[in-house]
Amino acid sequence: MSAATYAVPSSGFRLSKEHLAVAVPVAVIAAAGGFLVSHYLNRRSCKKGQVNTCVHKDSPKVVHSFDMEDIGTKAVYCRCWKSKKFPYCDGAHTKHNEETGDNVGPLIIKKKDA
């Protein structure tokens, strides 16, 4: 066996220095390409998913409107679409965040102290 040939013990497999010089960069490029493609596809699939899975699905668009005078001193609104009291927050985002790794929280509107 010459100094430019590498052998795997007990397998009979031999790899020359020239083959190794080609195989390693090709393997690195293939791994990086696979990672980038999977990352790109995951981002695309995330954009296609529905946010609202259960609130007023019979309506073409879910819209809520409130008068500032009716809010009182503070109102907490759901932004995860999982609240059983939608459009008000009931803390359902906590379970959603634990299950998905998301970081969504409520929208809090309050009046400034005079």
CSV table of N, CA and C in Angstrom, one decimal:
chain,number,residue,atom,x,y,z
A,1,MET,N,0.9,-1.2,0.0
A,1,MET,CA,0.0,0.0,0.0
A,1,MET,C,0.9,1.2,0.0
A,2,SER,N,0.6,2.2,-0.9
A,2,SER,CA,1.4,3.4,-1.0
A,2,SER,C,1.0,4.4,0.1
A,3,ALA,N,1.8,5.4,0.2
A,3,ALA,CA,1.6,6.4,1.3
A,3,ALA,C,0.3,7.3,0.9
A,4,ALA,N,-0.1,7.3,-0.4
A,4,ALA,CA,-1.2,8.1,-0.9
A,4,ALA,C,-2.5,7.4,-0.8
A,5,THR,N,-2.5,6.2,-0.3
A,5,THR,CA,-3.8,5.4,-0.2
A,5,THR,C,-4.2,5.2,1.2
A,6,TYR,N,-5.4,5.4,1.5
A,6,TYR,CA,-6.0,5.2,2.9
A,6,TYR,C,-6.9,4.0,2.9
A,7,ALA,N,-6.7,3.1,3.9
A,7,ALA,CA,-7.5,1.9,3.9
A,7,ALA,C,-8.3,1.9,5.2
A,8,VAL,N,-9.5,1.3,5.1
A,8,VAL,CA,-10.4,1.1,6.3
A,8,VAL,C,-10.1,-0.3,6.8
A,9,PRO,N,-9.6,-0.5,8.0
A,9,PRO,CA,-9.3,-1.9,8.4
A,9,PRO,C,-10.4,-2.8,8.3
A,10,SER,N,-10.1,-4.0,8.0
A,10,SER,CA,-11.1,-5.2,7.9
A,10,SER,C,-12.2,-5.0,6.9
A,11,SER,N,-12.2,-3.9,6.1
A,11,SER,CA,-13.3,-3.8,5.1
A,11,SER,C,-12.8,-4.0,3.7
A,12,GLY,N,-11.5,-3.8,3.4
A,12,GLY,CA,-11.0,-4.0,2.1
A,12,GLY,C,-11.2,-2.7,1.3
A,13,PHE,N,-11.8,-1.7,1.9
A,13,PHE,CA,-12.1,-0.4,1.2
A,13,PHE,C,-10.8,0.5,1.2
A,14,ARG,N,-10.4,0.9,0.0
A,14,ARG,CA,-9.3,1.8,-0.1
A,14,ARG,C,-9.6,3.1,-0.8
A,15,LEU,N,-9.1,4.2,-0.4
A,15,LEU,CA,-9.4,5.5,-0.9
A,15,LEU,C,-8.1,6.3,-1.2
A,16,SER,N,-7.9,6.7,-2.4
A,16,SER,CA,-6.6,7.4,-2.7
A,16,SER,C,-6.8,8.8,-2.3
A,17,LYS,N,-5.6,9.5,-2.1
A,17,LYS,CA,-5.6,10.9,-1.7
A,17,LYS,C,-6.4,11.8,-2.7
A,18,GLU,N,-6.3,11.5,-4.0
A,18,GLU,CA,-7.0,12.2,-5.0
A,18,GLU,C,-8.5,12.1,-4.8
A,19,HIS,N,-9.0,10.9,-4.6
A,19,HIS,CA,-10.4,10.7,-4.4
A,19,HIS,C,-10.9,11.4,-3.1
A,20,LEU,N,-10.1,11.3,-2.1
A,20,LEU,CA,-10.4,12.0,-0.8
A,20,LEU,C,-10.5,13.5,-1.0
A,21,ALA,N,-9.6,14.1,-1.8
A,21,ALA,CA,-9.6,15.5,-2.1
A,21,ALA,C,-10.9,15.9,-2.8
A,22,VAL,N,-11.5,15.0,-3.6
A,22,VAL,CA,-12.7,15.4,-4.3
A,22,VAL,C,-13.9,15.0,-3.4
A,23,ALA,N,-13.9,13.9,-2.7
A,23,ALA,CA,-15.1,13.5,-1.9
A,23,ALA,C,-15.4,14.4,-0.8
A,24,VAL,N,-14.4,14.9,-0.1
A,24,VAL,CA,-14.7,15.7,1.1
A,24,VAL,C,-15.4,17.0,0.7
A,25,PRO,N,-14.9,17.8,-0.2
A,25,PRO,CA,-15.6,19.0,-0.6
A,25,PRO,C,-17.0,18.8,-1.2
A,26,VAL,N,-17.2,17.7,-1.9
A,26,VAL,CA,-18.5,17.4,-2.5
A,26,VAL,C,-19.5,17.0,-1.3
A,27,ALA,N,-19.0,16.3,-0.3
A,27,ALA,CA,-19.9,15.9,0.8
A,27,ALA,C,-20.3,17.2,1.6
A,28,VAL,N,-19.3,18.1,1.8
A,28,VAL,CA,-19.6,19.4,2.5
A,28,VAL,C,-20.6,20.2,1.8
A,29,ILE,N,-20.4,20.3,0.5
A,29,ILE,CA,-21.3,21.1,-0.4
A,29,ILE,C,-22.7,20.5,-0.4
A,30,ALA,N,-22.8,19.2,-0.5
A,30,ALA,CA,-24.1,18.5,-0.5
A,30,ALA,C,-24.8,18.7,0.9
A,31,ALA,N,-24.1,18.6,2.0
A,31,ALA,CA,-24.7,18.8,3.3
A,31,ALA,C,-25.2,20.2,3.5
A,32,ALA,N,-24.4,21.2,3.0
A,32,ALA,CA,-24.8,22.6,3.1
A,32,ALA,C,-26.0,22.9,2.2
A,33,GLY,N,-26.0,22.3,1.0
A,33,GLY,CA,-27.1,22.5,0.1
A,33,GLY,C,-28.4,21.9,0.7
A,34,GLY,N,-28.3,20.7,1.3
A,34,GLY,CA,-29.4,20.1,1.9
A,34,GLY,C,-30.0,20.9,3.0
A,35,PHE,N,-29.1,21.4,3.9
A,35,PHE,CA,-29.6,22.3,5.0
A,35,PHE,C,-30.3,23.5,4.4
A,36,LEU,N,-29.7,24.2,3.5
A,36,LEU,CA,-30.3,25.4,2.9
A,36,LEU,C,-31.7,25.1,2.3
A,37,VAL,N,-31.8,24.0,1.5
A,37,VAL,CA,-33.0,23.7,0.9
A,37,VAL,C,-34.1,23.4,2.0
A,38,SER,N,-33.7,22.6,3.0
A,38,SER,CA,-34.7,22.3,4.0
A,38,SER,C,-35.1,23.5,4.8
A,39,HIS,N,-34.2,24.4,5.1
A,39,HIS,CA,-34.5,25.7,5.8
A,39,HIS,C,-35.4,26.5,4.9
A,40,TYR,N,-35.2,26.6,3.6
A,40,TYR,CA,-36.0,27.4,2.7
A,40,TYR,C,-37.5,26.8,2.7
A,41,LEU,N,-37.6,25.5,2.5
A,41,LEU,CA,-38.9,24.8,2.5
A,41,LEU,C,-39.6,25.0,3.8
A,42,ASN,N,-39.0,24.9,4.9
A,42,ASN,CA,-39.6,25.1,6.2
A,42,ASN,C,-40.2,26.5,6.3
A,43,ARG,N,-39.5,27.5,5.8
A,43,ARG,CA,-39.9,28.9,5.9
A,43,ARG,C,-41.2,29.1,5.0
A,44,ARG,N,-41.2,28.5,3.8
A,44,ARG,CA,-42.3,28.6,2.9
A,44,ARG,C,-43.5,27.9,3.5
A,45,SER,N,-43.4,26.8,4.1
A,45,SER,CA,-44.5,26.1,4.6
A,45,SER,C,-45.1,26.8,5.8
A,46,CYS,N,-44.3,27.5,6.5
A,46,CYS,CA,-44.8,28.3,7.7
A,46,CYS,C,-45.7,29.4,7.2
A,47,LYS,N,-45.4,30.0,6.1
A,47,LYS,CA,-46.2,31.1,5.6
A,47,LYS,C,-47.5,30.7,5.1
A,48,LYS,N,-47.6,29.4,4.7
A,48,LYS,CA,-48.9,28.9,4.1
A,48,LYS,C,-49.9,28.5,5.1
A,49,GLY,N,-49.5,28.2,6.3
A,49,GLY,CA,-50.4,27.7,7.4
A,49,GLY,C,-51.4,28.8,7.8
A,50,GLN,N,-52.5,28.3,8.2
A,50,GLN,CA,-53.6,29.2,8.7
A,50,GLN,C,-53.3,29.6,10.2
A,51,VAL,N,-53.5,30.8,10.5
A,51,VAL,CA,-53.3,31.3,11.9
A,51,VAL,C,-54.6,31.0,12.6
A,52,ASN,N,-55.7,31.4,12.0
A,52,ASN,CA,-57.0,31.1,12.7
A,52,ASN,C,-57.5,29.7,12.3
A,53,THR,N,-57.6,28.9,13.3
A,53,THR,CA,-58.0,27.5,13.1
A,53,THR,C,-59.4,27.2,13.5
A,54,CYS,N,-60.0,28.2,14.3
A,54,CYS,CA,-61.4,27.8,14.8
A,54,CYS,C,-62.3,29.0,15.1
A,55,VAL,N,-61.9,30.3,15.0
A,55,VAL,CA,-62.7,31.4,15.4
A,55,VAL,C,-63.5,31.9,14.2
A,56,HIS,N,-64.8,31.9,14.3
A,56,HIS,CA,-65.7,32.4,13.3
A,56,HIS,C,-65.4,31.9,11.9
A,57,LYS,N,-65.1,30.6,11.7
A,57,LYS,CA,-64.7,30.1,10.4
A,57,LYS,C,-65.8,30.3,9.3
A,58,ASP,N,-67.0,30.6,9.6
A,58,ASP,CA,-68.1,30.8,8.7
A,58,ASP,C,-68.0,32.2,8.1
A,59,SER,N,-67.2,33.1,8.7
A,59,SER,CA,-67.2,34.5,8.2
A,59,SER,C,-66.0,34.6,7.2
A,60,PRO,N,-66.2,35.4,6.1
A,60,PRO,CA,-65.1,35.6,5.2
A,60,PRO,C,-63.9,36.4,5.8
A,61,LYS,N,-64.1,37.2,6.8
A,61,LYS,CA,-63.1,37.9,7.5
A,61,LYS,C,-63.5,38.1,9.0
A,62,VAL,N,-62.6,37.9,9.9
A,62,VAL,CA,-62.9,38.1,11.3
A,62,VAL,C,-62.4,39.5,11.7
A,63,VAL,N,-63.4,40.4,12.1
A,63,VAL,CA,-63.1,41.8,12.4
A,63,VAL,C,-63.8,42.1,13.7
A,64,HIS,N,-63.1,42.7,14.6
A,64,HIS,CA,-63.7,43.2,15.9
A,64,HIS,C,-63.4,44.7,16.0
A,65,SER,N,-64.4,45.4,16.5
A,65,SER,CA,-64.2,46.9,16.7
A,65,SER,C,-64.7,47.3,18.1
A,66,PHE,N,-63.9,48.1,18.8
A,66,PHE,CA,-64.3,48.5,20.1
A,66,PHE,C,-64.1,50.1,20.2
A,67,ASP,N,-65.0,50.7,21.0
A,67,ASP,CA,-64.8,52.1,21.2
A,67,ASP,C,-63.9,52.3,22.4
A,68,MET,N,-63.0,53.3,22.4
A,68,MET,CA,-62.1,53.5,23.4
A,68,MET,C,-62.8,53.8,24.8
A,69,GLU,N,-63.9,54.4,24.7
A,69,GLU,CA,-64.6,54.7,25.9
A,69,GLU,C,-65.2,53.5,26.6
A,70,ASP,N,-65.4,52.4,25.8
A,70,ASP,CA,-66.0,51.2,26.4
A,70,ASP,C,-64.9,50.3,27.0
A,71,ILE,N,-63.6,50.6,26.8
A,71,ILE,CA,-62.6,49.7,27.2
A,71,ILE,C,-62.4,49.7,28.7
A,72,GLY,N,-62.5,50.9,29.3
A,72,GLY,CA,-62.2,51.0,30.7
A,72,GLY,C,-60.8,51.4,30.9
A,73,THR,N,-60.1,50.9,31.9
A,73,THR,CA,-58.7,51.3,32.1
A,73,THR,C,-57.7,50.4,31.4
A,74,LYS,N,-58.2,49.1,31.1
A,74,LYS,CA,-57.2,48.1,30.5
A,74,LYS,C,-58.0,47.1,29.8
A,75,ALA,N,-57.5,46.6,28.6
A,75,ALA,CA,-58.1,45.5,27.9
A,75,ALA,C,-57.0,44.7,27.3
A,76,VAL,N,-57.2,43.3,27.4
A,76,VAL,CA,-56.1,42.4,26.9
A,76,VAL,C,-56.7,41.5,25.8
A,77,TYR,N,-56.1,41.7,24.6
A,77,TYR,CA,-56.7,41.0,23.4
A,77,TYR,C,-55.7,39.8,23.0
A,78,CYS,N,-56.3,38.8,22.5
A,78,CYS,CA,-55.6,37.6,22.0
A,78,CYS,C,-55.0,37.9,20.7
A,79,ARG,N,-53.7,37.4,20.5
A,79,ARG,CA,-53.1,37.4,19.2
A,79,ARG,C,-52.7,36.1,18.7
A,80,CYS,N,-52.9,35.0,19.5
A,80,CYS,CA,-52.6,33.6,19.1
A,80,CYS,C,-53.7,32.9,18.4
A,81,TRP,N,-54.9,33.4,18.5
A,81,TRP,CA,-56.1,32.8,17.9
A,81,TRP,C,-56.5,31.5,18.6
A,82,LYS,N,-56.0,31.3,19.8
A,82,LYS,CA,-56.4,30.0,20.5
A,82,LYS,C,-57.3,30.3,21.7
A,83,SER,N,-57.6,31.5,22.0
A,83,SER,CA,-58.4,31.9,23.2
A,83,SER,C,-59.8,31.4,23.1
A,84,LYS,N,-60.3,30.8,24.1
A,84,LYS,CA,-61.8,30.4,24.2
A,84,LYS,C,-62.7,31.6,24.3
A,85,LYS,N,-62.1,32.7,24.7
A,85,LYS,CA,-62.9,34.0,24.9
A,85,LYS,C,-62.5,35.0,23.8
A,86,PHE,N,-62.0,34.5,22.7
A,86,PHE,CA,-61.6,35.4,21.6
A,86,PHE,C,-62.7,36.5,21.3
A,87,PRO,N,-62.3,37.7,21.2
A,87,PRO,CA,-61.0,38.3,20.9
A,87,PRO,C,-60.2,38.6,22.2
A,88,TYR,N,-60.8,38.3,23.4
A,88,TYR,CA,-60.0,38.6,24.6
A,88,TYR,C,-59.1,37.4,24.9
A,89,CYS,N,-58.0,37.8,25.5
A,89,CYS,CA,-56.9,36.8,25.9
A,89,CYS,C,-57.4,36.0,27.1
A,90,ASP,N,-57.2,34.7,27.1
A,90,ASP,CA,-57.4,33.8,28.2
A,90,ASP,C,-56.2,33.1,28.7
A,91,GLY,N,-55.0,33.5,28.1
A,91,GLY,CA,-53.7,32.8,28.4
A,91,GLY,C,-53.4,31.6,27.6
A,92,ALA,N,-54.2,31.3,26.6
A,92,ALA,CA,-54.0,30.2,25.7
A,92,ALA,C,-52.6,30.2,25.0
A,93,HIS,N,-52.1,31.4,24.8
A,93,HIS,CA,-50.8,31.5,24.2
A,93,HIS,C,-49.7,30.8,24.9
A,94,THR,N,-49.8,30.7,26.2
A,94,THR,CA,-48.8,30.0,27.0
A,94,THR,C,-48.6,28.5,26.5
A,95,LYS,N,-49.7,27.8,26.4
A,95,LYS,CA,-49.7,26.4,25.9
A,95,LYS,C,-49.2,26.4,24.4
A,96,HIS,N,-49.7,27.3,23.6
A,96,HIS,CA,-49.3,27.4,22.2
A,96,HIS,C,-47.8,27.6,22.1
A,97,ASN,N,-47.3,28.5,22.9
A,97,ASN,CA,-45.8,28.7,22.8
A,97,ASN,C,-45.0,27.5,23.3
A,98,GLU,N,-45.5,26.8,24.3
A,98,GLU,CA,-44.8,25.6,24.8
A,98,GLU,C,-44.8,24.5,23.7
A,99,GLU,N,-45.9,24.4,23.0
A,99,GLU,CA,-46.0,23.3,22.0
A,99,GLU,C,-45.3,23.6,20.7
A,100,THR,N,-45.2,24.9,20.3
A,100,THR,CA,-44.7,25.3,19.0
A,100,THR,C,-43.3,26.0,19.1
A,101,GLY,N,-42.9,26.4,20.2
A,101,GLY,CA,-41.7,27.2,20.3
A,101,GLY,C,-41.9,28.7,19.9
A,102,ASP,N,-43.1,29.1,19.7
A,102,ASP,CA,-43.5,30.4,19.3
A,102,ASP,C,-43.3,31.4,20.5
A,103,ASN,N,-43.4,32.7,20.3
A,103,ASN,CA,-43.3,33.6,21.4
A,103,ASN,C,-44.4,34.6,21.4
A,104,VAL,N,-45.6,34.3,20.9
A,104,VAL,CA,-46.7,35.2,20.8
A,104,VAL,C,-47.2,35.5,22.2
A,105,GLY,N,-47.7,36.7,22.4
A,105,GLY,CA,-48.3,37.2,23.6
A,105,GLY,C,-49.5,38.0,23.3
A,106,PRO,N,-50.2,38.5,24.3
A,106,PRO,CA,-51.4,39.3,24.1
A,106,PRO,C,-51.1,40.8,23.7
A,107,LEU,N,-52.1,41.4,23.2
A,107,LEU,CA,-52.1,42.9,23.0
A,107,LEU,C,-52.8,43.5,24.2
A,108,ILE,N,-52.0,44.4,24.9
A,108,ILE,CA,-52.6,45.0,26.1
A,108,ILE,C,-52.7,46.5,25.8
A,109,ILE,N,-54.0,47.0,26.0
A,109,ILE,CA,-54.3,48.4,25.8
A,109,ILE,C,-54.7,48.9,27.1
A,110,LYS,N,-54.1,50.0,27.5
A,110,LYS,CA,-54.4,50.6,28.8
A,110,LYS,C,-54.3,52.1,28.7
A,111,LYS,N,-55.1,52.8,29.5
A,111,LYS,CA,-55.1,54.2,29.6
A,111,LYS,C,-54.0,54.7,30.4
A,112,LYS,N,-53.3,55.8,30.0
A,112,LYS,CA,-52.3,56.4,30.8
A,112,LYS,C,-52.8,57.0,32.1
A,113,ASP,N,-52.1,56.9,33.1
A,113,ASP,CA,-52.5,57.6,34.4
A,113,ASP,C,-52.5,59.1,34.2
A,114,ALA,N,-53.5,59.8,34.6
A,114,ALA,CA,-53.6,61.3,34.4
A,114,ALA,C,-52.7,62.0,35.4
